[in-house]
Amino acid sequence: MSGPVVLVGAPGSGKSTTGALLAERLGVPFADVDAVIEQRAGRSIAAIFADDGEPAFRALEEQVTAELLDQPGVLSLGGGAVLSATTRAALRGHRVVWLEVSAATAVSRVGLNEARPLLLGNVRGRLIKLLAERTPLYAEVATERVETDSLPPEQVVALLLTSSSEETGA
């Protein structure tokens, strides 16, 4: 497998927190696609959604994801990145870890976060809908899965490090 370790999953699954910890433990760079988009655009994801619409955001997300897949390290994708067939195809050949989370746990982790434009309003209802739509796509791209409901990020990282060393024979 080439390129970065890629983390996918729903909002609240722990991609950003786990990704940063994993990169630190591996001594490699960490990139969060949403953070890179915000930095480059000079605006928040919520502002991009509000000003330009979801299709414009998804196009940026697809472009940044493709670029970052060529770099080493750990990469956290936005929860909806798997909606792009182009992105799903680009993930083939990479180590893609699906951080699975239940709607109840995701709601407790995400709360009423205004930085997540697709979750504004009925957070629980929207998360349930997002999970139903995206679960088959996460399953399609994942080379491995970690259920995160009852695990703190440190334990998720420990599991990923163990599975990585088993794969490489280290």
Short mmCIF file of N, CA and C in Angstrom, two decimals:
data_model
loop_
_atom_site.label_atom_id
_atom_site.label_comp_id
_atom_site.label_asym_id
_atom_site.label_seq_id
_atom_site.Cartn_x
_atom_site.Cartn_y
_atom_site.Cartn_z
N MET A 1 0.85 -1.18 0.00
CA MET A 1 0.00 0.00 0.00
C MET A 1 0.89 1.24 0.00
N SER A 2 0.46 2.24 -0.73
CA SER A 2 1.26 3.44 -0.86
C SER A 2 0.55 4.64 -0.26
N GLY A 3 1.28 5.72 -0.09
CA GLY A 3 0.68 6.96 0.40
C GLY A 3 0.35 6.90 1.88
N PRO A 4 -0.55 7.76 2.27
CA PRO A 4 -0.86 7.89 3.70
C PRO A 4 -1.79 6.79 4.21
N VAL A 5 -1.88 6.69 5.53
CA VAL A 5 -2.96 5.95 6.17
C VAL A 5 -4.14 6.91 6.13
N VAL A 6 -5.27 6.47 5.61
CA VAL A 6 -6.43 7.35 5.42
C VAL A 6 -7.52 6.95 6.39
N LEU A 7 -8.06 7.94 7.11
CA LEU A 7 -9.16 7.69 8.05
C LEU A 7 -10.45 8.23 7.46
N VAL A 8 -11.48 7.38 7.44
CA VAL A 8 -12.80 7.79 6.99
C VAL A 8 -13.81 7.45 8.07
N GLY A 9 -14.95 8.12 8.01
CA GLY A 9 -16.01 7.84 8.96
C GLY A 9 -16.92 9.04 9.11
N ALA A 10 -17.99 8.82 9.82
CA ALA A 10 -19.00 9.85 10.03
C ALA A 10 -18.48 10.96 10.95
N PRO A 11 -19.14 12.11 10.93
CA PRO A 11 -18.80 13.15 11.91
C PRO A 11 -18.92 12.55 13.32
N GLY A 12 -17.93 12.84 14.14
CA GLY A 12 -17.95 12.33 15.51
C GLY A 12 -17.29 10.98 15.68
N SER A 13 -16.74 10.42 14.59
CA SER A 13 -16.10 9.10 14.71
C SER A 13 -14.69 9.19 15.28
N GLY A 14 -14.12 10.40 15.27
CA GLY A 14 -12.80 10.60 15.85
C GLY A 14 -11.67 10.69 14.84
N LYS A 15 -11.99 10.97 13.59
CA LYS A 15 -10.97 10.99 12.54
C LYS A 15 -9.86 12.00 12.81
N SER A 16 -10.22 13.21 13.16
CA SER A 16 -9.21 14.26 13.36
C SER A 16 -8.36 13.99 14.60
N THR A 17 -9.01 13.65 15.70
CA THR A 17 -8.29 13.39 16.95
C THR A 17 -7.41 12.16 16.82
N THR A 18 -7.98 11.08 16.31
CA THR A 18 -7.23 9.84 16.15
C THR A 18 -6.11 10.02 15.13
N GLY A 19 -6.40 10.71 14.03
CA GLY A 19 -5.39 10.93 13.00
C GLY A 19 -4.18 11.66 13.52
N ALA A 20 -4.41 12.72 14.29
CA ALA A 20 -3.29 13.49 14.84
C ALA A 20 -2.46 12.64 15.79
N LEU A 21 -3.13 11.85 16.63
CA LEU A 21 -2.41 10.97 17.57
C LEU A 21 -1.63 9.89 16.82
N LEU A 22 -2.25 9.29 15.82
CA LEU A 22 -1.58 8.23 15.06
C LEU A 22 -0.34 8.79 14.35
N ALA A 23 -0.48 9.94 13.73
CA ALA A 23 0.67 10.55 13.05
C ALA A 23 1.80 10.84 14.03
N GLU A 24 1.43 11.33 15.20
CA GLU A 24 2.45 11.62 16.22
C GLU A 24 3.18 10.35 16.62
N ARG A 25 2.43 9.28 16.85
CA ARG A 25 3.04 8.01 17.26
C ARG A 25 3.92 7.42 16.15
N LEU A 26 3.52 7.62 14.89
CA LEU A 26 4.29 7.09 13.77
C LEU A 26 5.44 8.02 13.36
N GLY A 27 5.41 9.27 13.86
CA GLY A 27 6.43 10.25 13.49
C GLY A 27 6.30 10.71 12.05
N VAL A 28 5.05 10.83 11.59
CA VAL A 28 4.78 11.24 10.21
C VAL A 28 3.85 12.45 10.21
N PRO A 29 3.73 13.16 9.09
CA PRO A 29 2.83 14.31 9.02
C PRO A 29 1.36 13.88 9.12
N PHE A 30 0.54 14.81 9.60
CA PHE A 30 -0.90 14.61 9.66
C PHE A 30 -1.57 15.71 8.87
N ALA A 31 -2.56 15.34 8.08
CA ALA A 31 -3.36 16.34 7.36
C ALA A 31 -4.83 16.00 7.52
N ASP A 32 -5.62 17.02 7.77
CA ASP A 32 -7.07 16.92 7.85
C ASP A 32 -7.61 17.69 6.65
N VAL A 33 -8.30 16.99 5.74
CA VAL A 33 -8.75 17.61 4.50
C VAL A 33 -9.58 18.86 4.79
N ASP A 34 -10.49 18.80 5.76
CA ASP A 34 -11.32 19.98 6.07
C ASP A 34 -10.46 21.16 6.51
N ALA A 35 -9.46 20.90 7.35
CA ALA A 35 -8.59 21.98 7.82
C ALA A 35 -7.78 22.58 6.68
N VAL A 36 -7.31 21.73 5.76
CA VAL A 36 -6.56 22.22 4.61
C VAL A 36 -7.45 23.10 3.72
N ILE A 37 -8.69 22.67 3.52
CA ILE A 37 -9.63 23.46 2.71
C ILE A 37 -9.87 24.82 3.37
N GLU A 38 -10.10 24.82 4.67
CA GLU A 38 -10.33 26.09 5.38
C GLU A 38 -9.12 27.01 5.27
N GLN A 39 -7.95 26.44 5.44
CA GLN A 39 -6.71 27.24 5.36
C GLN A 39 -6.56 27.86 3.97
N ARG A 40 -6.75 27.06 2.94
CA ARG A 40 -6.57 27.55 1.57
C ARG A 40 -7.65 28.55 1.17
N ALA A 41 -8.88 28.29 1.60
CA ALA A 41 -9.99 29.17 1.22
C ALA A 41 -10.05 30.43 2.08
N GLY A 42 -9.40 30.37 3.24
CA GLY A 42 -9.46 31.51 4.16
C GLY A 42 -10.85 31.69 4.77
N ARG A 43 -11.63 30.60 4.74
CA ARG A 43 -12.99 30.62 5.29
C ARG A 43 -13.29 29.27 5.93
N SER A 44 -14.29 29.26 6.79
CA SER A 44 -14.71 28.02 7.42
C SER A 44 -15.50 27.16 6.42
N ILE A 45 -15.59 25.88 6.72
CA ILE A 45 -16.40 24.98 5.90
C ILE A 45 -17.85 25.49 5.87
N ALA A 46 -18.34 25.92 7.02
CA ALA A 46 -19.71 26.44 7.09
C ALA A 46 -19.90 27.63 6.15
N ALA A 47 -18.90 28.52 6.10
CA ALA A 47 -18.99 29.69 5.22
C ALA A 47 -18.95 29.27 3.75
N ILE A 48 -18.13 28.27 3.43
CA ILE A 48 -18.08 27.79 2.05
C ILE A 48 -19.43 27.21 1.64
N PHE A 49 -20.03 26.41 2.53
CA PHE A 49 -21.36 25.85 2.26
C PHE A 49 -22.37 26.98 2.06
N ALA A 50 -22.35 27.96 2.95
CA ALA A 50 -23.34 29.04 2.91
C ALA A 50 -23.16 29.93 1.68
N ASP A 51 -21.91 30.26 1.36
CA ASP A 51 -21.64 31.20 0.27
C ASP A 51 -21.63 30.55 -1.11
N ASP A 52 -21.06 29.35 -1.19
CA ASP A 52 -20.83 28.73 -2.49
C ASP A 52 -21.69 27.49 -2.74
N GLY A 53 -22.22 26.91 -1.67
CA GLY A 53 -23.05 25.71 -1.79
C GLY A 53 -22.26 24.43 -1.62
N GLU A 54 -22.99 23.34 -1.35
CA GLU A 54 -22.34 22.05 -1.14
C GLU A 54 -21.58 21.55 -2.36
N PRO A 55 -22.11 21.69 -3.60
CA PRO A 55 -21.35 21.19 -4.76
C PRO A 55 -19.97 21.83 -4.89
N ALA A 56 -19.87 23.13 -4.61
CA ALA A 56 -18.57 23.81 -4.68
C ALA A 56 -17.62 23.26 -3.61
N PHE A 57 -18.16 23.03 -2.40
CA PHE A 57 -17.33 22.46 -1.34
C PHE A 57 -16.86 21.06 -1.73
N ARG A 58 -17.76 20.24 -2.25
CA ARG A 58 -17.40 18.86 -2.62
C ARG A 58 -16.33 18.84 -3.70
N ALA A 59 -16.37 19.78 -4.63
CA ALA A 59 -15.34 19.86 -5.67
C ALA A 59 -13.98 20.18 -5.05
N LEU A 60 -13.96 21.13 -4.11
CA LEU A 60 -12.71 21.46 -3.39
C LEU A 60 -12.21 20.24 -2.62
N GLU A 61 -13.14 19.56 -1.96
CA GLU A 61 -12.79 18.40 -1.14
C GLU A 61 -12.17 17.30 -2.01
N GLU A 62 -12.75 17.07 -3.17
CA GLU A 62 -12.24 16.06 -4.09
C GLU A 62 -10.82 16.42 -4.55
N GLN A 63 -10.61 17.67 -4.89
CA GLN A 63 -9.31 18.14 -5.37
C GLN A 63 -8.24 18.03 -4.28
N VAL A 64 -8.55 18.51 -3.09
CA VAL A 64 -7.57 18.48 -1.99
C VAL A 64 -7.27 17.04 -1.58
N THR A 65 -8.30 16.20 -1.53
CA THR A 65 -8.10 14.80 -1.18
C THR A 65 -7.16 14.13 -2.18
N ALA A 66 -7.40 14.33 -3.46
CA ALA A 66 -6.54 13.71 -4.49
C ALA A 66 -5.09 14.15 -4.33
N GLU A 67 -4.90 15.41 -4.06
CA GLU A 67 -3.54 15.94 -3.87
C GLU A 67 -2.86 15.32 -2.66
N LEU A 68 -3.59 15.24 -1.53
CA LEU A 68 -3.00 14.76 -0.29
C LEU A 68 -2.78 13.24 -0.28
N LEU A 69 -3.50 12.51 -1.13
CA LEU A 69 -3.30 11.06 -1.22
C LEU A 69 -1.93 10.70 -1.78
N ASP A 70 -1.25 11.66 -2.40
CA ASP A 70 0.08 11.42 -2.95
C ASP A 70 1.18 11.67 -1.92
N GLN A 71 0.80 12.10 -0.72
CA GLN A 71 1.80 12.45 0.30
C GLN A 71 1.80 11.41 1.41
N PRO A 72 2.95 11.20 2.04
CA PRO A 72 3.00 10.24 3.14
C PRO A 72 2.36 10.80 4.40
N GLY A 73 2.09 9.93 5.36
CA GLY A 73 1.59 10.36 6.65
C GLY A 73 0.24 9.77 6.97
N VAL A 74 -0.56 10.55 7.70
CA VAL A 74 -1.91 10.16 8.07
C VAL A 74 -2.84 11.24 7.55
N LEU A 75 -3.93 10.82 6.91
CA LEU A 75 -4.86 11.75 6.29
C LEU A 75 -6.27 11.47 6.79
N SER A 76 -6.91 12.51 7.32
CA SER A 76 -8.30 12.43 7.78
C SER A 76 -9.19 13.07 6.72
N LEU A 77 -10.13 12.27 6.18
CA LEU A 77 -11.05 12.80 5.19
C LEU A 77 -12.30 13.35 5.88
N GLY A 78 -12.94 14.29 5.23
CA GLY A 78 -14.23 14.76 5.72
C GLY A 78 -15.24 13.62 5.65
N GLY A 79 -16.25 13.68 6.49
CA GLY A 79 -17.23 12.60 6.56
C GLY A 79 -17.92 12.31 5.25
N GLY A 80 -18.09 13.32 4.40
CA GLY A 80 -18.79 13.14 3.14
C GLY A 80 -17.89 12.92 1.94
N ALA A 81 -16.59 12.83 2.15
CA ALA A 81 -15.66 12.67 1.03
C ALA A 81 -15.96 11.42 0.21
N VAL A 82 -16.47 10.39 0.87
CA VAL A 82 -16.76 9.13 0.17
C VAL A 82 -17.95 9.24 -0.78
N LEU A 83 -18.66 10.34 -0.75
CA LEU A 83 -19.77 10.54 -1.69
C LEU A 83 -19.26 10.67 -3.12
N SER A 84 -18.01 11.05 -3.28
CA SER A 84 -17.41 11.22 -4.60
C SER A 84 -16.89 9.89 -5.14
N ALA A 85 -17.41 9.48 -6.30
CA ALA A 85 -16.92 8.26 -6.94
C ALA A 85 -15.44 8.40 -7.30
N THR A 86 -15.03 9.60 -7.67
CA THR A 86 -13.63 9.87 -8.01
C THR A 86 -12.74 9.63 -6.78
N THR A 87 -13.18 10.14 -5.62
CA THR A 87 -12.41 9.94 -4.39
C THR A 87 -12.39 8.47 -4.00
N ARG A 88 -13.53 7.80 -4.10
CA ARG A 88 -13.56 6.37 -3.76
C ARG A 88 -12.58 5.59 -4.63
N ALA A 89 -12.53 5.91 -5.91
CA ALA A 89 -11.59 5.23 -6.82
C ALA A 89 -10.14 5.55 -6.44
N ALA A 90 -9.89 6.79 -6.08
CA ALA A 90 -8.53 7.22 -5.71
C ALA A 90 -8.04 6.53 -4.44
N LEU A 91 -8.96 6.09 -3.59
CA LEU A 91 -8.59 5.44 -2.34
C LEU A 91 -8.11 4.00 -2.53
N ARG A 92 -8.40 3.42 -3.68
CA ARG A 92 -7.97 2.03 -3.93
C ARG A 92 -6.44 1.97 -3.87
N GLY A 93 -5.94 0.95 -3.18
CA GLY A 93 -4.50 0.79 -3.05
C GLY A 93 -3.93 1.48 -1.82
N HIS A 94 -4.78 2.18 -1.07
CA HIS A 94 -4.33 2.84 0.17
C HIS A 94 -4.85 2.06 1.38
N ARG A 95 -4.19 2.24 2.50
CA ARG A 95 -4.71 1.71 3.75
C ARG A 95 -5.79 2.69 4.21
N VAL A 96 -7.04 2.25 4.16
CA VAL A 96 -8.17 3.10 4.51
C VAL A 96 -8.86 2.49 5.73
N VAL A 97 -8.83 3.24 6.82
CA VAL A 97 -9.42 2.77 8.07
C VAL A 97 -10.75 3.48 8.29
N TRP A 98 -11.80 2.69 8.41
CA TRP A 98 -13.13 3.21 8.69
C TRP A 98 -13.31 3.24 10.20
N LEU A 99 -13.41 4.43 10.75
CA LEU A 99 -13.71 4.58 12.17
C LEU A 99 -15.23 4.58 12.30
N GLU A 100 -15.77 3.44 12.71
CA GLU A 100 -17.22 3.29 12.81
C GLU A 100 -17.71 3.90 14.11
N VAL A 101 -18.88 4.54 14.04
CA VAL A 101 -19.48 5.16 15.20
C VAL A 101 -21.00 5.05 15.07
N SER A 102 -21.67 4.84 16.21
CA SER A 102 -23.14 4.80 16.19
C SER A 102 -23.67 6.23 16.20
N ALA A 103 -24.90 6.38 15.78
CA ALA A 103 -25.52 7.71 15.78
C ALA A 103 -25.54 8.30 17.19
N ALA A 104 -25.86 7.49 18.18
CA ALA A 104 -25.93 8.00 19.56
C ALA A 104 -24.60 8.54 20.03
N THR A 105 -23.52 7.81 19.76
CA THR A 105 -22.19 8.26 20.17
C THR A 105 -21.77 9.49 19.37
N ALA A 106 -22.04 9.48 18.07
CA ALA A 106 -21.69 10.62 17.24
C ALA A 106 -22.39 11.89 17.73
N VAL A 107 -23.67 11.78 18.08
CA VAL A 107 -24.40 12.95 18.58
C VAL A 107 -23.76 13.47 19.85
N SER A 108 -23.39 12.57 20.75
CA SER A 108 -22.79 13.02 22.01
C SER A 108 -21.43 13.68 21.78
N ARG A 109 -20.71 13.23 20.77
CA ARG A 109 -19.39 13.82 20.48
C ARG A 109 -19.49 15.12 19.69
N VAL A 110 -20.43 15.18 18.76
CA VAL A 110 -20.55 16.33 17.89
C VAL A 110 -21.32 17.46 18.57
N GLY A 111 -22.40 17.10 19.27
CA GLY A 111 -23.23 18.12 19.92
C GLY A 111 -23.83 19.06 18.89
N LEU A 112 -24.01 20.28 19.28
CA LEU A 112 -24.59 21.28 18.38
C LEU A 112 -23.46 22.13 17.82
N ASN A 113 -22.66 21.54 16.96
CA ASN A 113 -21.47 22.18 16.43
C ASN A 113 -21.81 22.93 15.15
N GLU A 114 -21.75 24.24 15.19
CA GLU A 114 -22.09 25.05 14.02
C GLU A 114 -21.06 24.92 12.90
N ALA A 115 -19.90 24.35 13.19
CA ALA A 115 -18.88 24.19 12.16
C ALA A 115 -19.23 23.04 11.21
N ARG A 116 -20.29 22.31 11.52
CA ARG A 116 -20.70 21.17 10.69
C ARG A 116 -22.03 21.49 10.02
N PRO A 117 -21.98 22.13 8.86
CA PRO A 117 -23.21 22.65 8.24
C PRO A 117 -24.26 21.61 7.92
N LEU A 118 -23.86 20.39 7.62
CA LEU A 118 -24.86 19.37 7.28
C LEU A 118 -25.60 18.85 8.51
N LEU A 119 -25.12 19.23 9.70
CA LEU A 119 -25.76 18.73 10.92
C LEU A 119 -26.59 19.78 11.63
N LEU A 120 -26.69 20.96 11.07
CA LEU A 120 -27.47 22.01 11.73
C LEU A 120 -28.93 21.60 11.80
N GLY A 121 -29.58 21.96 12.89
CA GLY A 121 -30.98 21.59 13.08
C GLY A 121 -31.07 20.35 13.94
N ASN A 122 -31.78 19.34 13.47
CA ASN A 122 -31.97 18.09 14.19
C ASN A 122 -30.71 17.23 14.02
N VAL A 123 -29.76 17.41 14.92
CA VAL A 123 -28.46 16.74 14.80
C VAL A 123 -28.61 15.23 14.76
N ARG A 124 -29.39 14.68 15.71
CA ARG A 124 -29.55 13.22 15.77
C ARG A 124 -30.18 12.70 14.48
N GLY A 125 -31.24 13.32 14.02
CA GLY A 125 -31.92 12.88 12.80
C GLY A 125 -31.02 12.97 11.59
N ARG A 126 -30.26 14.06 11.50
CA ARG A 126 -29.37 14.23 10.35
C ARG A 126 -28.22 13.21 10.38
N LEU A 127 -27.70 12.92 11.59
CA LEU A 127 -26.63 11.93 11.67
C LEU A 127 -27.14 10.54 11.29
N ILE A 128 -28.33 10.19 11.72
CA ILE A 128 -28.90 8.89 11.37
C ILE A 128 -29.03 8.80 9.85
N LYS A 129 -29.50 9.87 9.22
CA LYS A 129 -29.65 9.90 7.76
C LYS A 129 -28.29 9.80 7.07
N LEU A 130 -27.30 10.57 7.55
CA LEU A 130 -25.96 10.52 6.96
C LEU A 130 -25.35 9.13 7.09
N LEU A 131 -25.51 8.52 8.26
CA LEU A 131 -24.96 7.18 8.46
C LEU A 131 -25.61 6.18 7.51
N ALA A 132 -26.92 6.27 7.34
CA ALA A 132 -27.62 5.36 6.43
C ALA A 132 -27.13 5.52 4.99
N GLU A 133 -26.92 6.77 4.57
CA GLU A 133 -26.45 7.03 3.21
C GLU A 133 -25.00 6.63 2.99
N ARG A 134 -24.17 6.88 3.98
CA ARG A 134 -22.73 6.74 3.79
C ARG A 134 -22.14 5.41 4.23
N THR A 135 -22.81 4.66 5.08
CA THR A 135 -22.25 3.41 5.59
C THR A 135 -21.82 2.47 4.45
N PRO A 136 -22.64 2.27 3.41
CA PRO A 136 -22.18 1.39 2.32
C PRO A 136 -20.93 1.93 1.62
N LEU A 137 -20.79 3.24 1.56
CA LEU A 137 -19.62 3.84 0.90
C LEU A 137 -18.37 3.69 1.76
N TYR A 138 -18.52 3.87 3.09
CA TYR A 138 -17.38 3.63 3.98
C TYR A 138 -16.94 2.18 3.86
N ALA A 139 -17.91 1.26 3.83
CA ALA A 139 -17.60 -0.17 3.72
C ALA A 139 -16.88 -0.47 2.40
N GLU A 140 -17.28 0.22 1.34
CA GLU A 140 -16.68 0.01 0.02
C GLU A 140 -15.20 0.38 0.00
N VAL A 141 -14.82 1.48 0.65
CA VAL A 141 -13.44 1.97 0.56
C VAL A 141 -12.53 1.42 1.65
N ALA A 142 -13.10 0.93 2.74
CA ALA A 142 -12.29 0.54 3.89
C ALA A 142 -11.50 -0.74 3.66
N THR A 143 -10.24 -0.71 4.08
CA THR A 143 -9.44 -1.93 4.10
C THR A 143 -9.44 -2.52 5.51
N GLU A 144 -9.86 -1.72 6.48
CA GLU A 144 -10.04 -2.20 7.85
C GLU A 144 -11.02 -1.28 8.57
N ARG A 145 -11.57 -1.81 9.66
CA ARG A 145 -12.58 -1.07 10.43
C ARG A 145 -12.22 -1.10 11.91
N VAL A 146 -12.54 -0.01 12.61
CA VAL A 146 -12.41 0.03 14.05
C VAL A 146 -13.68 0.67 14.59
N GLU A 147 -14.36 -0.04 15.47
CA GLU A 147 -15.58 0.46 16.10
C GLU A 147 -15.14 1.38 17.24
N THR A 148 -15.52 2.65 17.19
CA THR A 148 -14.97 3.63 18.13
C THR A 148 -15.90 4.03 19.27
N ASP A 149 -17.11 3.50 19.32
CA ASP A 149 -18.07 3.95 20.33
C ASP A 149 -17.52 3.89 21.75
N SER A 150 -16.89 2.77 22.10
CA SER A 150 -16.44 2.59 23.48
C SER A 150 -14.94 2.75 23.66
N LEU A 151 -14.26 3.24 22.61
CA LEU A 151 -12.81 3.36 22.69
C LEU A 151 -12.35 4.81 22.66
N PRO A 152 -11.47 5.20 23.59
CA PRO A 152 -10.87 6.53 23.48
C PRO A 152 -9.88 6.53 22.32
N PRO A 153 -9.57 7.70 21.78
CA PRO A 153 -8.65 7.77 20.63
C PRO A 153 -7.32 7.03 20.85
N GLU A 154 -6.78 7.06 22.06
CA GLU A 154 -5.51 6.39 22.34
C GLU A 154 -5.61 4.89 22.09
N GLN A 155 -6.75 4.28 22.44
CA GLN A 155 -6.92 2.85 22.21
C GLN A 155 -7.11 2.55 20.72
N VAL A 156 -7.80 3.43 20.02
CA VAL A 156 -7.96 3.26 18.58
C VAL A 156 -6.58 3.27 17.92
N VAL A 157 -5.75 4.23 18.32
CA VAL A 157 -4.39 4.32 17.77
C VAL A 157 -3.60 3.05 18.09
N ALA A 158 -3.71 2.55 19.30
CA ALA A 158 -3.00 1.32 19.67
C ALA A 158 -3.43 0.16 18.78
N LEU A 159 -4.72 0.04 18.50
CA LEU A 159 -5.22 -1.01 17.61
C LEU A 159 -4.66 -0.84 16.19
N LEU A 160 -4.62 0.39 15.71
CA LEU A 160 -4.10 0.65 14.36
C LEU A 160 -2.61 0.35 14.27
N LEU A 161 -1.88 0.68 15.31
CA LEU A 161 -0.44 0.38 15.31
C LEU A 161 -0.20 -1.12 15.34
N THR A 162 -1.02 -1.85 16.08
CA THR A 162 -0.90 -3.30 16.15
C THR A 162 -1.22 -3.92 14.80
N SER A 163 -2.32 -3.46 14.16
CA SER A 163 -2.69 -4.04 12.86
C SER A 163 -1.67 -3.68 11.80
N SER A 164 -1.06 -2.50 11.92
CA SER A 164 -0.04 -2.08 10.97
C SER A 164 1.20 -2.95 11.08
N SER A 165 1.63 -3.24 12.30
CA SER A 165 2.84 -4.04 12.48
C SER A 165 2.57 -5.48 12.07
N GLU A 166 1.33 -5.97 12.23
CA GLU A 166 1.00 -7.33 11.78
C GLU A 166 1.04 -7.40 10.27
N GLU A 167 0.58 -6.34 9.58
CA GLU A 167 0.58 -6.31 8.12
C GLU A 167 1.99 -6.29 7.56
N THR A 168 2.89 -5.55 8.23
CA THR A 168 4.25 -5.39 7.72
C THR A 168 5.18 -6.47 8.26
N GLY A 169 4.69 -7.28 9.21
CA GLY A 169 5.51 -8.31 9.79
C GLY A 169 6.50 -7.78 10.79
N ALA A 170 6.28 -6.55 11.25
CA ALA A 170 7.21 -5.94 12.24
C ALA A 170 6.98 -6.52 13.61
#
